[in-house]
Amino acid sequence: MKKLILIVSVLMTLLILVAGPMTVLAQDDGEVEANHPESFWEGSLAIVAPRIAPVGEEISMTVFLRANQEPFPGAGVWALTKERAEVLREELAALREANQLASSDTDLESIISIHGTFLGRTDENGKLYHAFNEAGHYTLATFKKHYFPGFTGINIGMRPKGLGIEAPRRAP
């Protein structure tokens, strides 16, 4: 009985190992592109900014391409309040579910301009400098056509509450 179970499990494993690659090889290239709209994206963006900054002080933000970590010129950067960022996330999720997020007809920059404040475009070094005039928590978003957007948070004028540990250097 143990031999039979062993033989059946080995046969099933071989069947899975052979059948898996065969289905991929049998698929036409056109089918792959139609089933995976991710091919629309040329890459994914990321934005790096300080977590905390004082009101009125100019800060530096850097946008880069995630694939090679190189600075990314010409990307638009927007600041959104917490409430508007949540509305934008819901809209992007609805577009994703309707398979319209990766459509050439969808203009993500115009969608985010409705919800956020345009801060500017990155220079040839992927940098953007901006000074916030109002305190608050913002979500920074970076977009460019055919690139998956990047997001990060920043607190302006707010000091985070932190915990500290006070202990003696030596304890018996």
mmCIF file of C-alpha atoms in Angstrom:
data_model
loop_
_atom_site.group_PDB
_atom_site.id
_atom_site.type_symbol
_atom_site.label_atom_id
_atom_site.label_comp_id
_atom_site.label_asym_id
_atom_site.label_seq_id
_atom_site.Cartn_x
_atom_site.Cartn_y
_atom_site.Cartn_z
ATOM 1 C CA MET A 1 0.000 0.000 0.000
ATOM 2 C CA LYS A 2 2.846 2.383 0.829
ATOM 3 C CA LYS A 3 4.465 1.639 -2.550
ATOM 4 C CA LEU A 4 1.210 2.476 -4.329
ATOM 5 C CA ILE A 5 0.895 5.828 -2.528
ATOM 6 C CA LEU A 6 4.512 6.642 -3.349
ATOM 7 C CA ILE A 7 4.083 5.736 -7.031
ATOM 8 C CA VAL A 8 0.870 7.796 -7.334
ATOM 9 C CA SER A 9 2.450 10.851 -5.683
ATOM 10 C CA VAL A 10 5.525 10.632 -7.963
ATOM 11 C CA LEU A 11 3.289 10.342 -11.039
ATOM 12 C CA MET A 12 1.179 13.342 -9.942
ATOM 13 C CA THR A 13 4.324 15.402 -9.371
ATOM 14 C CA LEU A 14 5.647 14.533 -12.819
ATOM 15 C CA LEU A 15 2.291 15.361 -14.382
ATOM 16 C CA ILE A 16 2.252 18.792 -12.740
ATOM 17 C CA LEU A 17 5.855 19.496 -13.722
ATOM 18 C CA VAL A 18 5.164 18.603 -17.368
ATOM 19 C CA ALA A 19 1.673 20.119 -17.724
ATOM 20 C CA GLY A 20 2.541 23.525 -16.221
ATOM 21 C CA PRO A 21 5.129 24.633 -18.790
ATOM 22 C CA MET A 22 3.106 23.116 -21.657
ATOM 23 C CA THR A 23 0.158 25.441 -21.022
ATOM 24 C CA VAL A 24 2.439 28.473 -21.051
ATOM 25 C CA LEU A 25 4.214 27.380 -24.228
ATOM 26 C CA ALA A 26 0.887 26.692 -25.960
ATOM 27 C CA GLN A 27 -0.347 30.225 -25.313
ATOM 28 C CA ASP A 28 -0.086 32.772 -28.136
ATOM 29 C CA ASP A 29 1.820 36.039 -27.453
ATOM 30 C CA GLY A 30 -1.294 38.040 -28.329
ATOM 31 C CA GLU A 31 -3.251 36.212 -25.632
ATOM 32 C CA VAL A 32 -0.620 37.045 -23.020
ATOM 33 C CA GLU A 33 -0.736 40.776 -23.779
ATOM 34 C CA ALA A 34 -4.546 40.816 -23.843
ATOM 35 C CA ASN A 35 -4.791 38.993 -20.525
ATOM 36 C CA HIS A 36 -2.143 41.106 -18.794
ATOM 37 C CA PRO A 37 -2.687 44.844 -19.129
ATOM 38 C CA GLU A 38 0.433 45.326 -16.985
ATOM 39 C CA SER A 39 2.348 45.365 -20.276
ATOM 40 C CA PHE A 40 1.027 48.937 -20.594
ATOM 41 C CA TRP A 41 3.309 49.986 -17.735
ATOM 42 C CA GLU A 42 6.896 50.795 -18.656
ATOM 43 C CA GLY A 43 7.901 50.785 -15.007
ATOM 44 C CA SER A 44 6.981 51.867 -11.514
ATOM 45 C CA LEU A 45 7.847 55.150 -9.817
ATOM 46 C CA ALA A 46 8.778 55.808 -6.204
ATOM 47 C CA ILE A 47 9.128 59.070 -4.321
ATOM 48 C CA VAL A 48 11.480 59.779 -1.422
ATOM 49 C CA ALA A 49 10.845 62.745 0.862
ATOM 50 C CA PRO A 50 11.439 63.594 4.509
ATOM 51 C CA ARG A 51 8.887 62.131 6.918
ATOM 52 C CA ILE A 52 8.660 65.413 8.861
ATOM 53 C CA ALA A 53 9.313 69.005 7.793
ATOM 54 C CA PRO A 54 8.626 72.429 9.332
ATOM 55 C CA VAL A 55 6.088 74.788 7.796
ATOM 56 C CA GLY A 56 7.672 77.153 5.260
ATOM 57 C CA GLU A 57 10.979 75.297 4.967
ATOM 58 C CA GLU A 58 11.953 74.130 1.487
ATOM 59 C CA ILE A 59 12.351 70.367 1.251
ATOM 60 C CA SER A 60 13.803 68.123 -1.430
ATOM 61 C CA MET A 61 11.852 65.237 -2.941
ATOM 62 C CA THR A 62 13.372 62.681 -5.309
ATOM 63 C CA VAL A 63 11.458 60.518 -7.774
ATOM 64 C CA PHE A 64 13.143 57.421 -9.121
ATOM 65 C CA LEU A 65 12.357 54.399 -11.251
ATOM 66 C CA ARG A 66 11.987 51.364 -9.000
ATOM 67 C CA ALA A 67 13.539 48.917 -11.488
ATOM 68 C CA ASN A 68 17.001 50.485 -11.533
ATOM 69 C CA GLN A 69 16.843 53.082 -8.716
ATOM 70 C CA GLU A 70 17.809 55.842 -11.184
ATOM 71 C CA PRO A 71 16.463 59.402 -10.703
ATOM 72 C CA PHE A 72 13.442 60.013 -12.924
ATOM 73 C CA PRO A 73 13.100 63.393 -14.705
ATOM 74 C CA GLY A 74 9.777 64.943 -15.729
ATOM 75 C CA ALA A 75 7.499 63.194 -13.247
ATOM 76 C CA GLY A 76 4.658 65.245 -11.781
ATOM 77 C CA VAL A 77 4.337 65.456 -7.995
ATOM 78 C CA TRP A 78 1.098 66.218 -6.136
ATOM 79 C CA ALA A 79 0.249 66.700 -2.453
ATOM 80 C CA LEU A 80 -3.056 65.305 -1.166
ATOM 81 C CA THR A 81 -4.718 65.620 2.215
ATOM 82 C CA LYS A 82 -5.552 62.387 4.018
ATOM 83 C CA GLU A 83 -9.222 62.556 2.993
ATOM 84 C CA ARG A 84 -8.499 63.340 -0.670
ATOM 85 C CA ALA A 85 -5.858 60.576 -0.833
ATOM 86 C CA GLU A 86 -8.457 58.058 0.337
ATOM 87 C CA VAL A 87 -10.903 59.220 -2.361
ATOM 88 C CA LEU A 88 -8.140 58.897 -4.972
ATOM 89 C CA ARG A 89 -7.306 55.356 -3.800
ATOM 90 C CA GLU A 90 -10.966 54.394 -4.185
ATOM 91 C CA GLU A 91 -11.076 55.840 -7.703
ATOM 92 C CA LEU A 92 -7.877 54.039 -8.701
ATOM 93 C CA ALA A 93 -9.253 50.771 -7.284
ATOM 94 C CA ALA A 94 -12.456 51.231 -9.310
ATOM 95 C CA LEU A 95 -10.402 51.865 -12.468
ATOM 96 C CA ARG A 96 -8.295 48.772 -11.737
ATOM 97 C CA GLU A 97 -11.411 46.613 -11.310
ATOM 98 C CA ALA A 98 -12.842 47.943 -14.583
ATOM 99 C CA ASN A 99 -9.498 47.194 -16.324
ATOM 100 C CA GLN A 100 -9.182 50.877 -17.243
ATOM 101 C CA LEU A 101 -6.193 51.752 -15.041
ATOM 102 C CA ALA A 102 -3.746 50.626 -17.735
ATOM 103 C CA SER A 103 -5.749 52.093 -20.618
ATOM 104 C CA SER A 104 -4.196 54.690 -22.885
ATOM 105 C CA ASP A 105 -7.482 56.634 -22.639
ATOM 106 C CA THR A 106 -7.126 57.054 -18.856
ATOM 107 C CA ASP A 107 -5.320 60.259 -17.922
ATOM 108 C CA LEU A 108 -4.142 59.681 -14.341
ATOM 109 C CA GLU A 109 -2.628 63.153 -14.085
ATOM 110 C CA SER A 110 -5.970 64.846 -14.692
ATOM 111 C CA ILE A 111 -7.640 62.529 -12.152
ATOM 112 C CA ILE A 112 -5.111 63.345 -9.433
ATOM 113 C CA SER A 113 -5.236 67.075 -10.256
ATOM 114 C CA ILE A 114 -8.883 67.019 -9.163
ATOM 115 C CA HIS A 115 -7.910 65.705 -5.726
ATOM 116 C CA GLY A 116 -4.473 67.152 -5.040
ATOM 117 C CA THR A 117 -2.287 70.220 -5.361
ATOM 118 C CA PHE A 118 0.279 70.110 -8.153
ATOM 119 C CA LEU A 119 3.739 70.844 -6.735
ATOM 120 C CA GLY A 120 5.713 70.665 -9.971
ATOM 121 C CA ARG A 121 7.776 68.352 -12.163
ATOM 122 C CA THR A 122 11.102 66.798 -11.297
ATOM 123 C CA ASP A 123 14.279 68.196 -12.856
ATOM 124 C CA GLU A 124 16.859 66.184 -14.828
ATOM 125 C CA ASN A 125 18.141 64.746 -11.515
ATOM 126 C CA GLY A 126 14.696 63.561 -10.443
ATOM 127 C CA LYS A 127 14.511 66.303 -7.758
ATOM 128 C CA LEU A 128 11.725 68.698 -6.845
ATOM 129 C CA TYR A 129 11.979 71.404 -4.178
ATOM 130 C CA HIS A 130 8.910 72.763 -2.402
ATOM 131 C CA ALA A 131 7.970 74.589 0.817
ATOM 132 C CA PHE A 132 4.591 73.778 2.406
ATOM 133 C CA ASN A 133 2.666 76.763 3.802
ATOM 134 C CA GLU A 134 0.165 74.814 5.923
ATOM 135 C CA ALA A 135 0.690 72.243 8.648
ATOM 136 C CA GLY A 136 -0.862 68.824 8.249
ATOM 137 C CA HIS A 137 -0.372 65.279 7.075
ATOM 138 C CA TYR A 138 -0.057 64.923 3.305
ATOM 139 C CA THR A 139 0.333 62.074 0.871
ATOM 140 C CA LEU A 140 2.801 62.836 -1.896
ATOM 141 C CA ALA A 141 2.007 61.176 -5.212
ATOM 142 C CA THR A 142 4.100 61.007 -8.353
ATOM 143 C CA PHE A 143 2.701 60.218 -11.787
ATOM 144 C CA LYS A 144 3.878 60.065 -15.380
ATOM 145 C CA LYS A 145 2.033 58.543 -18.311
ATOM 146 C CA HIS A 146 2.789 54.804 -18.781
ATOM 147 C CA TYR A 147 4.434 54.544 -15.355
ATOM 148 C CA PHE A 148 2.815 53.071 -12.261
ATOM 149 C CA PRO A 149 2.435 55.857 -9.648
ATOM 150 C CA GLY A 150 4.380 56.133 -6.400
ATOM 151 C CA PHE A 151 3.173 57.415 -3.008
ATOM 152 C CA THR A 152 4.678 58.426 0.343
ATOM 153 C CA GLY A 153 3.524 60.326 3.439
ATOM 154 C CA ILE A 154 4.873 63.532 4.966
ATOM 155 C CA ASN A 155 3.978 65.460 8.134
ATOM 156 C CA ILE A 156 4.355 69.226 7.886
ATOM 157 C CA GLY A 157 4.789 71.187 11.099
ATOM 158 C CA MET A 158 3.783 68.303 13.331
ATOM 159 C CA ARG A 159 6.165 66.646 15.698
ATOM 160 C CA PRO A 160 5.474 62.947 16.092
ATOM 161 C CA LYS A 161 4.738 61.596 19.518
ATOM 162 C CA GLY A 162 7.466 59.190 20.451
ATOM 163 C CA LEU A 163 8.314 56.960 23.326
ATOM 164 C CA GLY A 164 11.633 56.936 25.082
ATOM 165 C CA ILE A 165 13.169 54.343 27.336
ATOM 166 C CA GLU A 166 15.095 55.456 30.353
ATOM 167 C CA ALA A 167 17.148 52.697 31.970
ATOM 168 C CA PRO A 168 20.370 52.475 33.942
ATOM 169 C CA ARG A 169 23.520 51.406 32.104
ATOM 170 C CA ARG A 170 23.968 48.441 34.402
ATOM 171 C CA ALA A 171 21.511 46.453 36.406
ATOM 172 C CA PRO A 172 22.224 43.881 39.097
#
